[in-house]
Amino acid sequence: MRFLSLLLILVGSAFAQEVLAYPKVYWENSYKVWLIVAVVIYLVVAIPALYFMLKYRYKAGVHEEGEHIEGNTALEVVWTVIPIIIVLFLATYSFANFVKQRNAPENAMELKVVGFMWGWEFEYPNGKKVYAFFNPQNYTAPEEQKAYIPAGKPVKVILTSRDVIHSFFVLPAMVTEDAVPGRLTHLWFQINKPGEYYVLCREFCGTWHSHMFAVLKVVPEAEFNAWLSAGSSQQQTTQQ
């Protein structure tokens, strides 16, 4: 019971942090819990093993005979039941985190994203579009090529591709999904702190793959709504 109580305390402390982006925090929490459990199990096994190895090591000229032990039912029950409980805990906890990572919250804003060689097309619910692609003459993306996102609001991305397979990787949220021609895939993310962040292509797609990026400009929701409504009937485009 003490071991399980310790696990619950550690799980709770893993969530006690300032969250920059989702679903990154779910993967981090799962990793921390698995790492802690692995280290605890290693110590439980390794420390007694080292102790007995030193205590009962071979000594020249000393002959020792241990008593014959038939078995211990209680001990066998303990080392069977406790591992089962640990495995069930890890499985359910990890699956719960995976479900939260995979499924967007109900209030998520839907954003359509199309990958192309070598850039991204963002389409917002009101039809406004932003095209983000690499300009070899200017490594700093102009404002019209920045995809605005409201801070603290979940965004569900519907992905596809015009040509080859790309991978839409939201760097601060540590989440990625393939954009496949002729198919719709999806992911979601939420960035809580205003600022500028990057979306990269994580699937080798051609000559300029390494320059295929977009800038996410995360702003307060009021500022985002103002930007979204400004010129919403026009598509914002730039020439490469």
Short mmCIF file of C-alpha atoms in Angstrom, two decimals:
data_model
loop_
_atom_site.label_atom_id
_atom_site.label_comp_id
_atom_site.label_asym_id
_atom_site.label_seq_id
_atom_site.Cartn_x
_atom_site.Cartn_y
_atom_site.Cartn_z
CA MET A 1 0.00 0.00 0.00
CA ARG A 2 2.86 2.38 0.74
CA PHE A 3 4.28 1.74 -2.73
CA LEU A 4 0.92 2.51 -4.39
CA SER A 5 0.50 5.63 -2.27
CA LEU A 6 3.94 6.79 -3.39
CA LEU A 7 2.98 6.22 -7.02
CA LEU A 8 -0.18 8.32 -6.63
CA ILE A 9 1.77 11.14 -4.98
CA LEU A 10 4.33 11.09 -7.80
CA VAL A 11 1.59 11.12 -10.43
CA GLY A 12 -0.02 14.10 -8.76
CA SER A 13 3.24 16.00 -8.55
CA ALA A 14 3.88 15.34 -12.26
CA PHE A 15 0.79 17.42 -13.07
CA ALA A 16 1.78 20.23 -10.66
CA GLN A 17 3.54 22.37 -13.24
CA GLU A 18 2.95 25.33 -15.47
CA VAL A 19 1.81 23.92 -18.80
CA LEU A 20 3.10 25.65 -21.93
CA ALA A 21 1.30 23.43 -24.42
CA TYR A 22 -0.91 20.39 -24.76
CA PRO A 23 -0.72 17.47 -25.46
CA LYS A 24 3.01 17.54 -24.69
CA VAL A 25 2.35 17.44 -20.96
CA TYR A 26 0.50 14.09 -21.25
CA TRP A 27 3.51 12.41 -22.86
CA GLU A 28 5.84 13.95 -20.30
CA ASN A 29 3.70 12.76 -17.40
CA SER A 30 3.56 9.21 -18.77
CA TYR A 31 7.33 9.21 -19.26
CA LYS A 32 7.96 10.45 -15.70
CA VAL A 33 5.67 7.84 -14.14
CA TRP A 34 7.18 4.98 -16.17
CA LEU A 35 10.69 6.16 -15.34
CA ILE A 36 9.95 6.42 -11.61
CA VAL A 37 8.35 2.97 -11.52
CA ALA A 38 11.28 1.47 -13.45
CA VAL A 39 13.84 3.03 -11.10
CA VAL A 40 11.94 1.90 -7.97
CA ILE A 41 11.65 -1.68 -9.28
CA TYR A 42 15.34 -1.71 -10.19
CA LEU A 43 16.32 -0.58 -6.70
CA VAL A 44 13.99 -3.10 -5.05
CA VAL A 45 15.67 -5.88 -7.03
CA ALA A 46 19.25 -4.60 -7.22
CA ILE A 47 19.83 -3.58 -3.60
CA PRO A 48 18.90 -6.96 -2.05
CA ALA A 49 20.79 -8.74 -4.83
CA LEU A 50 23.95 -6.78 -4.09
CA TYR A 51 23.49 -7.32 -0.36
CA PHE A 52 23.16 -11.10 -0.67
CA MET A 53 25.97 -11.24 -3.22
CA LEU A 54 28.33 -9.64 -0.72
CA LYS A 55 27.06 -11.43 2.37
CA TYR A 56 27.12 -14.93 0.90
CA ARG A 57 30.08 -14.54 -1.42
CA TYR A 58 32.59 -17.36 -1.70
CA LYS A 59 35.22 -17.43 1.04
CA ALA A 60 38.30 -19.62 0.69
CA GLY A 61 38.35 -22.48 3.20
CA VAL A 62 34.79 -21.85 4.41
CA HIS A 63 32.13 -24.45 3.70
CA GLU A 64 28.56 -23.45 4.47
CA GLU A 65 25.36 -25.42 3.99
CA GLY A 66 22.03 -23.62 3.89
CA GLU A 67 18.80 -25.13 5.06
CA HIS A 68 16.40 -26.55 2.51
CA ILE A 69 13.36 -24.30 1.89
CA GLU A 70 10.21 -25.82 0.44
CA GLY A 71 8.61 -22.49 -0.43
CA ASN A 72 6.60 -19.59 0.96
CA THR A 73 3.03 -19.21 -0.25
CA ALA A 74 2.59 -15.71 1.15
CA LEU A 75 5.77 -14.47 -0.54
CA GLU A 76 4.75 -16.00 -3.87
CA VAL A 77 1.33 -14.33 -3.65
CA VAL A 78 2.96 -10.97 -2.90
CA TRP A 79 5.41 -11.07 -5.80
CA THR A 80 2.61 -12.10 -8.14
CA VAL A 81 -0.11 -9.68 -7.04
CA ILE A 82 2.05 -6.54 -6.75
CA PRO A 83 3.46 -6.77 -10.32
CA ILE A 84 -0.08 -7.32 -11.66
CA ILE A 85 -1.27 -4.19 -9.86
CA ILE A 86 1.67 -2.18 -11.19
CA VAL A 87 1.12 -3.36 -14.78
CA LEU A 88 -2.61 -2.58 -14.61
CA PHE A 89 -1.87 0.86 -13.18
CA LEU A 90 0.68 1.68 -15.91
CA ALA A 91 -1.62 0.39 -18.67
CA THR A 92 -4.70 2.34 -17.57
CA TYR A 93 -2.75 5.51 -16.78
CA SER A 94 -0.91 5.48 -20.12
CA PHE A 95 -4.08 4.71 -22.08
CA ALA A 96 -5.93 7.55 -20.35
CA ASN A 97 -3.13 9.94 -21.35
CA PHE A 98 -3.16 8.60 -24.93
CA VAL A 99 -6.91 9.19 -25.24
CA LYS A 100 -6.50 12.79 -24.06
CA GLN A 101 -3.58 13.28 -26.42
CA ARG A 102 -5.40 11.88 -29.43
CA ASN A 103 -8.92 13.29 -29.06
CA ALA A 104 -9.45 17.04 -29.28
CA PRO A 105 -11.62 18.73 -26.63
CA GLU A 106 -15.19 19.47 -27.70
CA ASN A 107 -14.64 23.25 -27.75
CA ALA A 108 -11.63 23.04 -30.10
CA MET A 109 -11.40 25.41 -33.05
CA GLU A 110 -11.12 23.51 -36.33
CA LEU A 111 -8.26 24.46 -38.61
CA LYS A 112 -7.75 22.93 -42.06
CA VAL A 113 -4.09 22.52 -43.07
CA VAL A 114 -2.82 21.39 -46.47
CA GLY A 115 0.83 20.51 -47.00
CA PHE A 116 2.57 21.19 -50.30
CA MET A 117 6.14 21.32 -51.54
CA TRP A 118 7.31 23.22 -49.59
CA GLY A 119 4.87 24.99 -47.32
CA TRP A 120 1.55 24.94 -45.51
CA GLU A 121 -1.88 26.31 -46.26
CA PHE A 122 -3.97 27.23 -43.21
CA GLU A 123 -7.72 27.70 -43.62
CA TYR A 124 -9.78 29.09 -40.75
CA PRO A 125 -13.48 28.39 -40.01
CA ASN A 126 -14.57 31.61 -41.74
CA GLY A 127 -12.62 30.78 -44.92
CA LYS A 128 -9.63 33.04 -44.26
CA LYS A 129 -6.37 31.49 -45.50
CA VAL A 130 -2.71 31.93 -44.73
CA TYR A 131 0.09 30.48 -46.86
CA ALA A 132 3.37 29.82 -45.10
CA PHE A 133 6.39 28.71 -47.10
CA PHE A 134 10.15 29.16 -47.20
CA ASN A 135 11.52 32.29 -48.84
CA PRO A 136 15.27 31.90 -49.58
CA GLN A 137 15.64 35.69 -49.62
CA ASN A 138 14.11 36.23 -46.19
CA TYR A 139 14.46 33.87 -43.24
CA THR A 140 12.09 35.99 -41.14
CA ALA A 141 8.48 35.23 -42.00
CA PRO A 142 6.42 38.32 -42.87
CA GLU A 143 3.22 38.95 -40.92
CA GLU A 144 0.98 37.77 -43.76
CA GLN A 145 2.67 34.36 -43.61
CA LYS A 146 2.15 33.82 -39.89
CA ALA A 147 -0.69 31.56 -38.78
CA TYR A 148 -2.50 33.24 -35.89
CA ILE A 149 -3.70 31.01 -33.05
CA PRO A 150 -5.65 32.01 -29.90
CA ALA A 151 -3.74 31.44 -26.67
CA GLY A 152 -5.25 28.95 -24.25
CA LYS A 153 -7.74 27.56 -26.79
CA PRO A 154 -7.52 24.01 -28.21
CA VAL A 155 -7.08 23.76 -31.98
CA LYS A 156 -8.10 20.68 -33.97
CA VAL A 157 -6.10 20.38 -37.20
CA ILE A 158 -7.56 18.50 -40.19
CA LEU A 159 -4.63 17.52 -42.40
CA THR A 160 -4.10 16.51 -45.99
CA SER A 161 -1.49 17.02 -48.73
CA ARG A 162 -1.48 18.15 -52.36
CA ASP A 163 1.52 16.16 -53.51
CA VAL A 164 3.67 13.92 -51.29
CA ILE A 165 3.51 12.81 -47.66
CA HIS A 166 4.42 15.55 -45.20
CA SER A 167 4.33 15.50 -41.42
CA PHE A 168 2.83 18.41 -39.47
CA PHE A 169 4.94 18.80 -36.32
CA VAL A 170 3.89 21.42 -33.74
CA LEU A 171 7.15 21.99 -31.90
CA PRO A 172 5.96 23.40 -28.52
CA ALA A 173 3.19 20.80 -28.24
CA MET A 174 5.47 17.92 -29.32
CA VAL A 175 2.76 16.40 -31.49
CA THR A 176 2.96 15.31 -35.12
CA GLU A 177 0.77 13.67 -37.75
CA ASP A 178 1.30 12.71 -41.39
CA ALA A 179 -0.40 14.76 -44.09
CA VAL A 180 -1.26 12.17 -46.76
CA PRO A 181 -2.54 12.92 -50.29
CA GLY A 182 -6.17 11.81 -50.69
CA ARG A 183 -6.68 11.23 -46.96
CA LEU A 184 -7.73 13.30 -43.96
CA THR A 185 -5.79 12.90 -40.74
CA HIS A 186 -6.03 14.93 -37.57
CA LEU A 187 -4.27 16.12 -34.43
CA TRP A 188 -4.88 18.78 -31.82
CA PHE A 189 -2.81 21.15 -29.75
CA GLN A 190 -3.17 24.05 -27.37
CA ILE A 191 -0.54 26.69 -26.63
CA ASN A 192 -1.16 28.71 -23.48
CA LYS A 193 1.55 31.36 -23.63
CA PRO A 194 1.45 34.11 -26.31
CA GLY A 195 4.48 34.22 -28.56
CA GLU A 196 5.82 32.88 -31.85
CA TYR A 197 6.38 29.15 -32.28
CA TYR A 198 7.28 26.85 -35.16
CA VAL A 199 5.53 24.15 -37.14
CA LEU A 200 7.95 21.93 -39.04
CA CYS A 201 7.69 19.11 -41.58
CA ARG A 202 8.95 15.92 -39.95
CA GLU A 203 8.75 13.68 -43.04
CA PHE A 204 11.44 13.96 -45.72
CA CYS A 205 9.52 15.36 -48.68
CA GLY A 206 12.05 16.72 -51.14
CA THR A 207 14.82 19.22 -51.77
CA TRP A 208 13.57 21.97 -49.47
CA HIS A 209 12.25 19.72 -46.73
CA SER A 210 14.56 21.29 -44.14
CA HIS A 211 13.13 24.74 -44.89
CA MET A 212 9.46 23.72 -44.74
CA PHE A 213 8.26 25.56 -41.69
CA ALA A 214 5.50 27.86 -40.55
CA VAL A 215 5.31 30.40 -37.76
CA LEU A 216 2.45 30.09 -35.29
CA LYS A 217 1.72 33.48 -33.78
CA VAL A 218 -0.11 32.81 -30.53
CA VAL A 219 -2.04 35.86 -29.32
CA PRO A 220 -4.80 36.57 -26.76
CA GLU A 221 -8.22 35.45 -27.97
CA ALA A 222 -9.55 39.00 -28.40
CA GLU A 223 -6.60 39.91 -30.63
CA PHE A 224 -7.06 36.68 -32.59
CA ASN A 225 -10.77 37.40 -33.18
CA ALA A 226 -9.92 40.87 -34.43
CA TRP A 227 -7.29 39.46 -36.81
CA LEU A 228 -9.64 36.73 -38.02
CA SER A 229 -12.45 39.14 -38.81
CA ALA A 230 -10.16 41.61 -40.60
CA GLY A 231 -10.33 40.88 -44.31
CA SER A 232 -11.87 37.45 -43.73
CA SER A 233 -13.29 37.38 -47.24
CA GLN A 234 -9.82 37.64 -48.77
CA GLN A 235 -7.07 35.06 -48.88
CA GLN A 236 -3.72 36.25 -47.60
CA THR A 237 -1.05 35.16 -50.07
CA THR A 238 2.58 36.00 -50.76
CA GLN A 239 4.84 35.27 -53.70
CA GLN A 240 7.74 32.93 -53.17
#
